[in-house]
């Protein structure tokens, strides 16, 4: 009964197999190996983006911070949701990597930005040498509230950015869950929706530590590589990161795992909805639920061995993973129910 | 016949086994797991340093840059050998992490600093608000030239630092090879020799991507954790980094692998010494040899499938790994010999 | 009829005289001169702070950014009002000087923070390695809205900081106006009210370009000097900055000028209050008024040669300086009145 | 008998007059004033560079650091002489402003770089993601050794930079002395000699605190303004910096002052050359002499009231200023002579 985070789940067994496969013999380090090259080509095909450049990394914070440092200069500000991961959970990594760029925090219900709110934030920014200039627009999908942007919603937001000639970034720590939930293709939820740079997260969906920055506009590619190296994020045995992704993409495992996590979350949401004392704060299309429950319900769940995050006496976050079982979900619901 | 780098070697099989062991079930992320805690305790015992703090990372550049950023403020300079990895191979990571601290590059034969040269560099630094102030002393063992500092040599150098009240760092990317070559204990080659912070490298010696910053003076521990997070180096599934080290330390595997690499290197050096046309540039106590050979010898070796770095027509670097075989060594020598 | 800013006013004639006085002959540069030493001693006496250290600078942005970089580490956040100068008017200087620290923007009516709002912001910050840590509390007096903190109000705010063991900064770009308006002593509006570091601004009150960082806790003194130098803010002929302050303090000129500006502003506010169509947004104890006026009134004023800032069709900011005359004020009012 | 530095000399009286002239009445701040605009136009004419952009500042360190931050990205290195001011006297300002770019220190006799040494340094830099990339070439004229580059010498050096597609910077803290010594025009010693960005120093030659960054390629202009503001170097009453330069350029005062300083220095050099015990280390075409003298000579000079820098028992630096008199020079020589 582990619902603390999808990054607390085990690694999918096929990932180990893939890593052991690339372990046969020697390989040039720092990405100059066949597995890394093949993975880049695979991502290009999957995203229908033959010119995309791909940087492999092991953490999502690094992916986000490197991506933003390419798009927002030190004297500018990145526009994002008030509760974006880059704002609340990275200990200032975007500020560090960018050399001190700001974040403009924009409010919006259910973790989502509206085009109007984004437009307003942008137009209130810049205009003189005394103020932070306009930088990138950073969106998150699945959002930090567990909600979704459709491709059309993303396009409406990136259109605002485009109108102001601003670049766009998507934090896709749960990109696979967004694909599974929307049925959209990778291209539809990224560059076709106006995204310039994608942080593609594998770690929360069954990988050991594998993230990618996908640059749909390759003009930043060499700068990105230098920033990665300089930040200590060019792993020498990069083939083992590539291998993780290779296993992930094989036979659509990434989508299967994400779909399973989403399905378990839907089951959990449905169960919670039937509990009179439970309140669900946001729509739950993906694998993350924010809910209020009575203290007694929490006490029972904890006593039954459930592990999850609680912000106060009632509010909790419940995250399903690729490995969550119906048994886990039903046991948690039973404990909540009492 | 792969002699390009020890980080091109495969991962030791027992590392996979250890990673699969910690993959059983769920675990709290970001190092709040049992494997990470156990590993920290193990390192404390191994280093006879019950108060040491340990930060797990996946790259040596990150380990070095985080370590130095704790010791050298932005307005100071780190003293190091002209050819130190931090100076020549990290694309400015120390400058980035420290917020612009300098490196003072000190010459010395065979990749080693002498106490006199260090003393001179320190005394020439500082003295007014207009100049860079004195920061940490950073040493490397095994050095970038493949040579060794004994515990006594390290102590003589750190004594210079201590006399000027400066902190000390050891880049131990090949620390295990240094242990194997000297027969010293981990403590003897680190804190007992006056080292405050150690970058302990596992990746070049059979691990997949596992490095540690060992803080012998725990006062920097919390700042170190914040710097790690902020640099995107707090991996969520940290148990898999811990597991690699666990396998490494088990039954002294790390020392066995390092000893084997050193032995293969000694065999190679001995063979080279018997080639009239070969010149060996530095003593070769560990697993790395710099040698000049005729262009024809290189041509034969490359034709035979050997992979290694060459700086010009004659100069090459040959690195043995835990997985190098006597067959590899002898085949390379045969090709060189012609 | 210049009401655009107090930094558009002329320099007081006695400032030139003082600068010419220190121009007699040669002097050691970079602050090693008698005028700079004498000024430091004078500030110590004026502030009843015999151990205070003083850094002379030529801009307020430099003073604020250096001050904050001493108090808030890169991974922390400075607590300030949403409309603080450091947040809105310095193009990210605090982020640059600190190496990427954040600002936490706190709302409050009339440009002022309440202890409760500050307490809440602090308690919502920190708690894990993933988030920005708690840094300095930065207050502004006179505020950006032209309002005042009394010594008691400052003390209540710094008490909150103290309870959380956080350092405090006061942006005193208009410190003299605050002294003149409250009748408090320099000590009462600074360290006696719990302020650790003061940005003492002279440029907006009759000087040519003279600001000081006053460190009431001298432990930061050497670091402050290094940060000043490294930021290119250690002027070589520093005696001319010292001379400006010397003229300022002589015979309480600074207070006389500030009092005059405040008096002119009060006259203007009184006149505006008598205009039915004018709305004054905040209390006006000092030398700055925010007012809404009909577009026609603005048109008449501009036609009559008035210069001031306007944010939209109705909202304007009117700032009086040491050199503003009753004629200026009355002419502006007459133009507004039509 | 003050020979410590040209920045210890008094401000030329006409500078005060010019500052008082612009003090008549009010002016928009932050450079939006007539004096600043006129000065920019004047510099364009003087340098025959109608598109040049000009940033006014108050320190040379700021001018250099802002200039270099425009030309050398964080992951690159600036090529300069080992004893360049940017390397030895700015407490790491270039590293701070650039976000951690390196300096590559190149040796060369008499404070000068040779094209060959520059070429070698450049070709040894770059080539992989692991190393610092190639950044700007920064030259100094008058050099830190008091020597000169002719226009032809500058052109030969910038040709090397151009061949590698690298931008160029000239630290002209004593640019006027170089003009006076060579008889070249401002254009000939700057953009016509291949310089992209010039730090034009006035403070060492009779101004109070006035420096300019002259951008001959205006593409960097807006970034330069943002960097200046963000570094706290956009002085609000900028007209007083412009006024200093206005006085400087009026009737060629800058060249007259520089020529006088050079002449006094030549007189001093000639006198030293006649002292058997004195050794002059470098050619002395400008206003700065490095000389070795017996300890007794130094003792006599100090006893006679001479002020100058001494590095050890014998080596001293003697700098003449616009205000140095023949009496000063002869008195110093007499004291040395004994």
PDB file of N, CA and C in Angstrom, chain C residues 2 7-11 16 19-20 23 25-27 29-30 58-59 61-62 89-93 96-97 203 207-208 226 229-233 235-237 239-240 323-324, chain D residues 2 7-11 16 19-20 23 25-27 29-30 58-59 61-62 89-93 96-97 203 207-208 226 229-233 235-237 239-240 323-324:
ATOM      1  N   UNK C   2       8.877  69.405 -11.694  1.00  0.00           N
ATOM      2  CA  UNK C   2       9.424  68.074 -11.886  1.00  0.00           C
ATOM      3  C   UNK C   2       9.048  67.210 -10.678  1.00  0.00           C
ATOM      4  N   UNK C   7      15.264  61.378  -7.663  1.00  0.00           N
ATOM      5  CA  UNK C   7      16.609  61.251  -8.230  1.00  0.00           C
ATOM      6  C   UNK C   7      16.782  62.038  -9.525  1.00  0.00           C
ATOM      7  N   UNK C   8      15.771  62.802  -9.892  1.00  0.00           N
ATOM      8  CA  UNK C   8      15.924  63.715 -11.028  1.00  0.00           C
ATOM      9  C   UNK C   8      16.239  65.137 -10.584  1.00  0.00           C
ATOM     10  N   UNK C   9      16.287  65.318  -9.274  1.00  0.00           N
ATOM     11  CA  UNK C   9      16.543  66.653  -8.727  1.00  0.00           C
ATOM     12  C   UNK C   9      18.029  66.985  -8.814  1.00  0.00           C
ATOM     13  N   UNK C  10      18.342  68.246  -8.736  1.00  0.00           N
ATOM     14  CA  UNK C  10      19.768  68.609  -8.749  1.00  0.00           C
ATOM     15  C   UNK C  10      20.473  68.164  -7.470  1.00  0.00           C
ATOM     16  N   UNK C  11      21.770  68.177  -7.552  1.00  0.00           N
ATOM     17  CA  UNK C  11      22.619  67.907  -6.391  1.00  0.00           C
ATOM     18  C   UNK C  11      22.709  69.195  -5.566  1.00  0.00           C
ATOM     19  N   UNK C  16      28.984  69.850  -3.962  1.00  0.00           N
ATOM     20  CA  UNK C  16      30.122  70.191  -4.823  1.00  0.00           C
ATOM     21  C   UNK C  16      31.260  70.776  -4.001  1.00  0.00           C
ATOM     22  N   UNK C  19      33.098  68.058  -2.271  1.00  0.00           N
ATOM     23  CA  UNK C  19      33.914  67.265  -3.178  1.00  0.00           C
ATOM     24  C   UNK C  19      35.163  68.051  -3.596  1.00  0.00           C
ATOM     25  N   UNK C  20      35.008  69.335  -3.776  1.00  0.00           N
ATOM     26  CA  UNK C  20      36.192  70.124  -4.145  1.00  0.00           C
ATOM     27  C   UNK C  20      37.174  70.183  -2.971  1.00  0.00           C
ATOM     28  N   UNK C  23      39.360  67.325  -2.955  1.00  0.00           N
ATOM     29  CA  UNK C  23      40.146  67.248  -4.185  1.00  0.00           C
ATOM     30  C   UNK C  23      41.520  67.910  -4.058  1.00  0.00           C
ATOM     31  N   UNK C  25      44.890  67.903  -3.644  1.00  0.00           N
ATOM     32  CA  UNK C  25      46.027  66.992  -3.569  1.00  0.00           C
ATOM     33  C   UNK C  25      45.663  65.549  -3.793  1.00  0.00           C
ATOM     34  N   UNK C  26      46.624  64.702  -3.428  1.00  0.00           N
ATOM     35  CA  UNK C  26      46.538  63.278  -3.729  1.00  0.00           C
ATOM     36  C   UNK C  26      45.952  62.518  -2.533  1.00  0.00           C
ATOM     37  N   UNK C  27      45.475  61.326  -2.835  1.00  0.00           N
ATOM     38  CA  UNK C  27      44.986  60.460  -1.749  1.00  0.00           C
ATOM     39  C   UNK C  27      45.082  59.015  -2.201  1.00  0.00           C
ATOM     40  N   UNK C  29      43.821  55.446  -3.011  1.00  0.00           N
ATOM     41  CA  UNK C  29      42.548  55.120  -3.638  1.00  0.00           C
ATOM     42  C   UNK C  29      41.851  53.967  -2.915  1.00  0.00           C
ATOM     43  N   UNK C  30      40.689  53.609  -3.413  1.00  0.00           N
ATOM     44  CA  UNK C  30      39.937  52.433  -2.947  1.00  0.00           C
ATOM     45  C   UNK C  30      39.539  52.523  -1.474  1.00  0.00           C
ATOM     46  N   UNK C  58      27.830  53.734  -5.089  1.00  0.00           N
ATOM     47  CA  UNK C  58      27.207  54.833  -5.829  1.00  0.00           C
ATOM     48  C   UNK C  58      25.776  54.551  -6.269  1.00  0.00           C
ATOM     49  N   UNK C  59      25.285  53.321  -6.073  1.00  0.00           N
ATOM     50  CA  UNK C  59      23.884  53.064  -6.425  1.00  0.00           C
ATOM     51  C   UNK C  59      23.184  52.270  -5.320  1.00  0.00           C
ATOM     52  N   UNK C  61      20.810  50.056  -5.869  1.00  0.00           N
ATOM     53  CA  UNK C  61      20.664  48.662  -6.274  1.00  0.00           C
ATOM     54  C   UNK C  61      21.876  47.853  -5.824  1.00  0.00           C
ATOM     55  N   UNK C  62      23.058  48.419  -5.993  1.00  0.00           N
ATOM     56  CA  UNK C  62      24.259  47.729  -5.516  1.00  0.00           C
ATOM     57  C   UNK C  62      24.207  47.546  -4.002  1.00  0.00           C
ATOM     58  N   UNK C  89      12.277  46.506  -9.305  1.00  0.00           N
ATOM     59  CA  UNK C  89      12.967  47.593 -10.000  1.00  0.00           C
ATOM     60  C   UNK C  89      14.468  47.388 -10.158  1.00  0.00           C
ATOM     61  N   UNK C  90      14.950  46.178  -9.954  1.00  0.00           N
ATOM     62  CA  UNK C  90      16.401  46.006  -9.997  1.00  0.00           C
ATOM     63  C   UNK C  90      16.834  44.946 -11.005  1.00  0.00           C
ATOM     64  N   UNK C  91      15.950  44.599 -11.914  1.00  0.00           N
ATOM     65  CA  UNK C  91      16.294  43.686 -13.019  1.00  0.00           C
ATOM     66  C   UNK C  91      16.984  42.413 -12.517  1.00  0.00           C
ATOM     67  N   UNK C  92      16.591  41.970 -11.343  1.00  0.00           N
ATOM     68  CA  UNK C  92      17.164  40.723 -10.843  1.00  0.00           C
ATOM     69  C   UNK C  92      18.520  40.862 -10.178  1.00  0.00           C
ATOM     70  N   UNK C  93      18.868  42.062  -9.748  1.00  0.00           N
ATOM     71  CA  UNK C  93      20.164  42.227  -9.073  1.00  0.00           C
ATOM     72  C   UNK C  93      20.295  41.331  -7.836  1.00  0.00           C
ATOM     73  N   UNK C  96      21.189  37.976  -9.000  1.00  0.00           N
ATOM     74  CA  UNK C  96      22.540  37.938  -9.570  1.00  0.00           C
ATOM     75  C   UNK C  96      23.590  37.913  -8.466  1.00  0.00           C
ATOM     76  N   UNK C  97      23.493  38.829  -7.544  1.00  0.00           N
ATOM     77  CA  UNK C  97      24.524  38.927  -6.507  1.00  0.00           C
ATOM     78  C   UNK C  97      24.516  37.718  -5.575  1.00  0.00           C
ATOM     79  N   UNK C 203      21.379  59.359  -2.669  1.00  0.00           N
ATOM     80  CA  UNK C 203      21.202  59.902  -4.020  1.00  0.00           C
ATOM     81  C   UNK C 203      19.828  60.526  -4.221  1.00  0.00           C
ATOM     82  N   UNK C 207      22.196  64.056  -3.026  1.00  0.00           N
ATOM     83  CA  UNK C 207      23.580  63.707  -3.358  1.00  0.00           C
ATOM     84  C   UNK C 207      23.685  63.348  -4.841  1.00  0.00           C
ATOM     85  N   UNK C 208      24.921  63.193  -5.295  1.00  0.00           N
ATOM     86  CA  UNK C 208      25.157  62.960  -6.722  1.00  0.00           C
ATOM     87  C   UNK C 208      25.074  61.476  -7.062  1.00  0.00           C
ATOM     88  N   UNK C 226      34.766  42.095  -0.181  1.00  0.00           N
ATOM     89  CA  UNK C 226      35.101  41.257  -1.329  1.00  0.00           C
ATOM     90  C   UNK C 226      33.969  41.256  -2.352  1.00  0.00           C
ATOM     91  N   UNK C 229      34.051  44.595  -4.257  1.00  0.00           N
ATOM     92  CA  UNK C 229      35.131  44.655  -5.245  1.00  0.00           C
ATOM     93  C   UNK C 229      34.782  43.811  -6.464  1.00  0.00           C
ATOM     94  N   UNK C 230      34.368  42.586  -6.180  1.00  0.00           N
ATOM     95  CA  UNK C 230      34.082  41.602  -7.215  1.00  0.00           C
ATOM     96  C   UNK C 230      32.922  42.026  -8.119  1.00  0.00           C
ATOM     97  N   UNK C 231      32.091  42.889  -7.596  1.00  0.00           N
ATOM     98  CA  UNK C 231      30.970  43.394  -8.391  1.00  0.00           C
ATOM     99  C   UNK C 231      31.326  44.698  -9.096  1.00  0.00           C
ATOM    100  N   UNK C 232      32.596  45.093  -9.018  1.00  0.00           N
ATOM    101  CA  UNK C 232      33.008  46.330  -9.676  1.00  0.00           C
ATOM    102  C   UNK C 232      32.492  47.571  -8.970  1.00  0.00           C
ATOM    103  N   UNK C 233      32.208  47.459  -7.680  1.00  0.00           N
ATOM    104  CA  UNK C 233      31.621  48.586  -6.950  1.00  0.00           C
ATOM    105  C   UNK C 233      32.579  49.221  -5.941  1.00  0.00           C
ATOM    106  N   UNK C 235      34.811  51.864  -5.932  1.00  0.00           N
ATOM    107  CA  UNK C 235      35.286  53.003  -6.729  1.00  0.00           C
ATOM    108  C   UNK C 235      36.676  53.410  -6.259  1.00  0.00           C
ATOM    109  N   UNK C 236      37.536  53.736  -7.211  1.00  0.00           N
ATOM    110  CA  UNK C 236      38.911  54.049  -6.818  1.00  0.00           C
ATOM    111  C   UNK C 236      38.979  55.385  -6.073  1.00  0.00           C
ATOM    112  N   UNK C 237      38.290  56.390  -6.584  1.00  0.00           N
ATOM    113  CA  UNK C 237      38.351  57.685  -5.911  1.00  0.00           C
ATOM    114  C   UNK C 237      37.185  57.815  -4.934  1.00  0.00           C
ATOM    115  N   UNK C 239      36.962  58.849  -2.082  1.00  0.00           N
ATOM    116  CA  UNK C 239      36.841  60.038  -1.228  1.00  0.00           C
ATOM    117  C   UNK C 239      35.723  60.970  -1.708  1.00  0.00           C
ATOM    118  N   UNK C 240      35.412  60.899  -2.998  1.00  0.00           N
ATOM    119  CA  UNK C 240      34.361  61.792  -3.499  1.00  0.00           C
ATOM    120  C   UNK C 240      32.965  61.291  -3.143  1.00  0.00           C
ATOM    121  N   UNK C 323      14.564  70.059  -3.501  1.00  0.00           N
ATOM    122  CA  UNK C 323      14.599  71.299  -4.273  1.00  0.00           C
ATOM    123  C   UNK C 323      13.219  71.733  -4.759  1.00  0.00           C
ATOM    124  N   UNK C 324      12.207  70.945  -4.452  1.00  0.00           N
ATOM    125  CA  UNK C 324      10.856  71.312  -4.864  1.00  0.00           C
ATOM    126  C   UNK C 324      10.425  72.601  -4.135  1.00  0.00           C
TER     127      UNK C 324
ATOM    128  N   UNK D   2      53.584  62.032  -5.187  1.00  0.00           N
ATOM    129  CA  UNK D   2      52.668  60.902  -5.166  1.00  0.00           C
ATOM    130  C   UNK D   2      52.795  60.156  -6.484  1.00  0.00           C
ATOM    131  N   UNK D   7      45.184  56.943 -10.185  1.00  0.00           N
ATOM    132  CA  UNK D   7      43.852  57.141  -9.611  1.00  0.00           C
ATOM    133  C   UNK D   7      43.901  57.745  -8.204  1.00  0.00           C
ATOM    134  N   UNK D   8      45.064  58.120  -7.757  1.00  0.00           N
ATOM    135  CA  UNK D   8      45.172  58.875  -6.502  1.00  0.00           C
ATOM    136  C   UNK D   8      45.317  60.369  -6.749  1.00  0.00           C
ATOM    137  N   UNK D   9      45.359  60.738  -8.005  1.00  0.00           N
ATOM    138  CA  UNK D   9      45.523  62.156  -8.354  1.00  0.00           C
ATOM    139  C   UNK D   9      44.203  62.897  -8.183  1.00  0.00           C
ATOM    140  N   UNK D  10      44.286  64.198  -8.092  1.00  0.00           N
ATOM    141  CA  UNK D  10      43.030  64.963  -7.986  1.00  0.00           C
ATOM    142  C   UNK D  10      42.246  64.931  -9.296  1.00  0.00           C
ATOM    143  N   UNK D  11      41.013  65.334  -9.175  1.00  0.00           N
ATOM    144  CA  UNK D  11      40.146  65.490 -10.339  1.00  0.00           C
ATOM    145  C   UNK D  11      40.470  66.838 -10.982  1.00  0.00           C
ATOM    146  N   UNK D  16      34.703  69.562 -12.368  1.00  0.00           N
ATOM    147  CA  UNK D  16      33.703  70.108 -11.437  1.00  0.00           C
ATOM    148  C   UNK D  16      32.803  71.115 -12.143  1.00  0.00           C
ATOM    149  N   UNK D  19      30.291  69.344 -14.187  1.00  0.00           N
ATOM    150  CA  UNK D  19      29.247  68.719 -13.376  1.00  0.00           C
ATOM    151  C   UNK D  19      28.286  69.776 -12.853  1.00  0.00           C
ATOM    152  N   UNK D  20      28.812  70.904 -12.486  1.00  0.00           N
ATOM    153  CA  UNK D  20      27.914  71.959 -11.992  1.00  0.00           C
ATOM    154  C   UNK D  20      27.014  72.482 -13.111  1.00  0.00           C
ATOM    155  N   UNK D  23      24.088  70.447 -13.499  1.00  0.00           N
ATOM    156  CA  UNK D  23      23.284  70.427 -12.264  1.00  0.00           C
ATOM    157  C   UNK D  23      22.186  71.479 -12.271  1.00  0.00           C
ATOM    158  N   UNK D  25      18.952  72.529 -12.612  1.00  0.00           N
ATOM    159  CA  UNK D  25      17.604  72.026 -12.793  1.00  0.00           C
ATOM    160  C   UNK D  25      17.507  70.518 -12.767  1.00  0.00           C
ATOM    161  N   UNK D  26      16.357  70.050 -13.219  1.00  0.00           N
ATOM    162  CA  UNK D  26      16.013  68.644 -13.121  1.00  0.00           C
ATOM    163  C   UNK D  26      16.367  67.917 -14.415  1.00  0.00           C
ATOM    164  N   UNK D  27      16.449  66.607 -14.313  1.00  0.00           N
ATOM    165  CA  UNK D  27      16.686  65.807 -15.521  1.00  0.00           C
ATOM    166  C   UNK D  27      16.155  64.410 -15.274  1.00  0.00           C
ATOM    167  N   UNK D  29      16.272  60.550 -14.989  1.00  0.00           N
ATOM    168  CA  UNK D  29      17.376  59.776 -14.436  1.00  0.00           C
ATOM    169  C   UNK D  29      17.709  58.585 -15.328  1.00  0.00           C
ATOM    170  N   UNK D  30      18.699  57.812 -14.922  1.00  0.00           N
ATOM    171  CA  UNK D  30      19.085  56.546 -15.559  1.00  0.00           C
ATOM    172  C   UNK D  30      19.506  56.717 -17.015  1.00  0.00           C
ATOM    173  N   UNK D  58      30.989  53.826 -13.520  1.00  0.00           N
ATOM    174  CA  UNK D  58      31.893  54.580 -12.643  1.00  0.00           C
ATOM    175  C   UNK D  58      33.160  53.829 -12.279  1.00  0.00           C
ATOM    176  N   UNK D  59      33.278  52.555 -12.665  1.00  0.00           N
ATOM    177  CA  UNK D  59      34.526  51.841 -12.378  1.00  0.00           C
ATOM    178  C   UNK D  59      34.977  51.038 -13.591  1.00  0.00           C
ATOM    179  N   UNK D  61      36.570  48.159 -13.406  1.00  0.00           N
ATOM    180  CA  UNK D  61      36.279  46.739 -13.199  1.00  0.00           C
ATOM    181  C   UNK D  61      34.897  46.409 -13.730  1.00  0.00           C
ATOM    182  N   UNK D  62      33.940  47.269 -13.473  1.00  0.00           N
ATOM    183  CA  UNK D  62      32.603  47.040 -14.021  1.00  0.00           C
ATOM    184  C   UNK D  62      32.629  47.071 -15.539  1.00  0.00           C
ATOM    185  N   UNK D  89      43.570  41.769 -10.680  1.00  0.00           N
ATOM    186  CA  UNK D  89      43.217  42.910  -9.831  1.00  0.00           C
ATOM    187  C   UNK D  89      41.729  43.155  -9.668  1.00  0.00           C
ATOM    188  N   UNK D  90      40.906  42.184 -10.026  1.00  0.00           N
ATOM    189  CA  UNK D  90      39.470  42.458  -9.974  1.00  0.00           C
ATOM    190  C   UNK D  90      38.713  41.451  -9.121  1.00  0.00           C
ATOM    191  N   UNK D  91      39.447  40.719  -8.294  1.00  0.00           N
ATOM    192  CA  UNK D  91      38.814  39.802  -7.324  1.00  0.00           C
ATOM    193  C   UNK D  91      37.792  38.875  -7.988  1.00  0.00           C
ATOM    194  N   UNK D  92      38.076  38.503  -9.216  1.00  0.00           N
ATOM    195  CA  UNK D  92      37.160  37.564  -9.870  1.00  0.00           C
ATOM    196  C   UNK D  92      35.923  38.197 -10.475  1.00  0.00           C
ATOM    197  N   UNK D  93      35.950  39.494 -10.739  1.00  0.00           N
ATOM    198  CA  UNK D  93      34.778  40.134 -11.349  1.00  0.00           C
ATOM    199  C   UNK D  93      34.411  39.501 -12.696  1.00  0.00           C
ATOM    200  N   UNK D  96      32.527  36.433 -11.975  1.00  0.00           N
ATOM    201  CA  UNK D  96      31.221  36.714 -11.387  1.00  0.00           C
ATOM    202  C   UNK D  96      30.226  37.155 -12.457  1.00  0.00           C
ATOM    203  N   UNK D  97      30.623  38.134 -13.257  1.00  0.00           N
ATOM    204  CA  UNK D  97      29.685  38.677 -14.240  1.00  0.00           C
ATOM    205  C   UNK D  97      29.352  37.665 -15.335  1.00  0.00           C
ATOM    206  N   UNK D 203      38.862  57.565 -15.266  1.00  0.00           N
ATOM    207  CA  UNK D 203      39.162  57.836 -13.858  1.00  0.00           C
ATOM    208  C   UNK D 203      40.659  57.980 -13.593  1.00  0.00           C
ATOM    209  N   UNK D 207      39.465  62.188 -14.235  1.00  0.00           N
ATOM    210  CA  UNK D 207      38.041  62.215 -13.933  1.00  0.00           C
ATOM    211  C   UNK D 207      37.795  61.697 -12.517  1.00  0.00           C
ATOM    212  N   UNK D 208      36.558  61.878 -12.053  1.00  0.00           N
ATOM    213  CA  UNK D 208      36.232  61.523 -10.675  1.00  0.00           C
ATOM    214  C   UNK D 208      35.878  60.046 -10.553  1.00  0.00           C
ATOM    215  N   UNK D 226      21.005  45.611 -19.844  1.00  0.00           N
ATOM    216  CA  UNK D 226      20.405  44.764 -18.810  1.00  0.00           C
ATOM    217  C   UNK D 226      21.468  44.279 -17.823  1.00  0.00           C
ATOM    218  N   UNK D 229      22.334  47.190 -15.483  1.00  0.00           N
ATOM    219  CA  UNK D 229      21.308  47.448 -14.467  1.00  0.00           C
ATOM    220  C   UNK D 229      21.350  46.370 -13.382  1.00  0.00           C
ATOM    221  N   UNK D 230      21.382  45.136 -13.844  1.00  0.00           N
ATOM    222  CA  UNK D 230      21.338  43.962 -12.972  1.00  0.00           C
ATOM    223  C   UNK D 230      22.546  43.899 -12.033  1.00  0.00           C
ATOM    224  N   UNK D 231      23.628  44.541 -12.465  1.00  0.00           N
ATOM    225  CA  UNK D 231      24.834  44.577 -11.628  1.00  0.00           C
ATOM    226  C   UNK D 231      24.866  45.820 -10.744  1.00  0.00           C
ATOM    227  N   UNK D 232      23.778  46.574 -10.756  1.00  0.00           N
ATOM    228  CA  UNK D 232      23.740  47.773  -9.907  1.00  0.00           C
ATOM    229  C   UNK D 232      24.617  48.890 -10.438  1.00  0.00           C
ATOM    230  N   UNK D 233      24.886  48.877 -11.744  1.00  0.00           N
ATOM    231  CA  UNK D 233      25.795  49.874 -12.311  1.00  0.00           C
ATOM    232  C   UNK D 233      25.091  50.895 -13.195  1.00  0.00           C
ATOM    233  N   UNK D 235      23.753  54.054 -12.791  1.00  0.00           N
ATOM    234  CA  UNK D 235      23.606  55.159 -11.832  1.00  0.00           C
ATOM    235  C   UNK D 235      22.413  56.036 -12.206  1.00  0.00           C
ATOM    236  N   UNK D 236      21.678  56.463 -11.191  1.00  0.00           N
ATOM    237  CA  UNK D 236      20.473  57.219 -11.513  1.00  0.00           C
ATOM    238  C   UNK D 236      20.821  58.601 -12.063  1.00  0.00           C
ATOM    239  N   UNK D 237      21.746  59.289 -11.433  1.00  0.00           N
ATOM    240  CA  UNK D 237      22.089  60.628 -11.919  1.00  0.00           C
ATOM    241  C   UNK D 237      23.261  60.526 -12.904  1.00  0.00           C
ATOM    242  N   UNK D 239      23.851  61.832 -15.585  1.00  0.00           N
ATOM    243  CA  UNK D 239      24.345  63.042 -16.263  1.00  0.00           C
ATOM    244  C   UNK D 239      25.670  63.519 -15.674  1.00  0.00           C
ATOM    245  N   UNK D 240      25.917  63.179 -14.413  1.00  0.00           N
ATOM    246  CA  UNK D 240      27.168  63.635 -13.812  1.00  0.00           C
ATOM    247  C   UNK D 240      28.363  62.792 -14.266  1.00  0.00           C
ATOM    248  N   UNK D 323      48.544  65.508 -13.079  1.00  0.00           N
ATOM    249  CA  UNK D 323      48.861  66.578 -12.146  1.00  0.00           C
ATOM    250  C   UNK D 323      50.300  66.504 -11.636  1.00  0.00           C
ATOM    251  N   UNK D 324      51.038  65.501 -12.076  1.00  0.00           N
ATOM    252  CA  UNK D 324      52.423  65.384 -11.633  1.00  0.00           C
ATOM    253  C   UNK D 324      53.239  66.567 -12.196  1.00  0.00           C
TER     254      UNK D 324
END
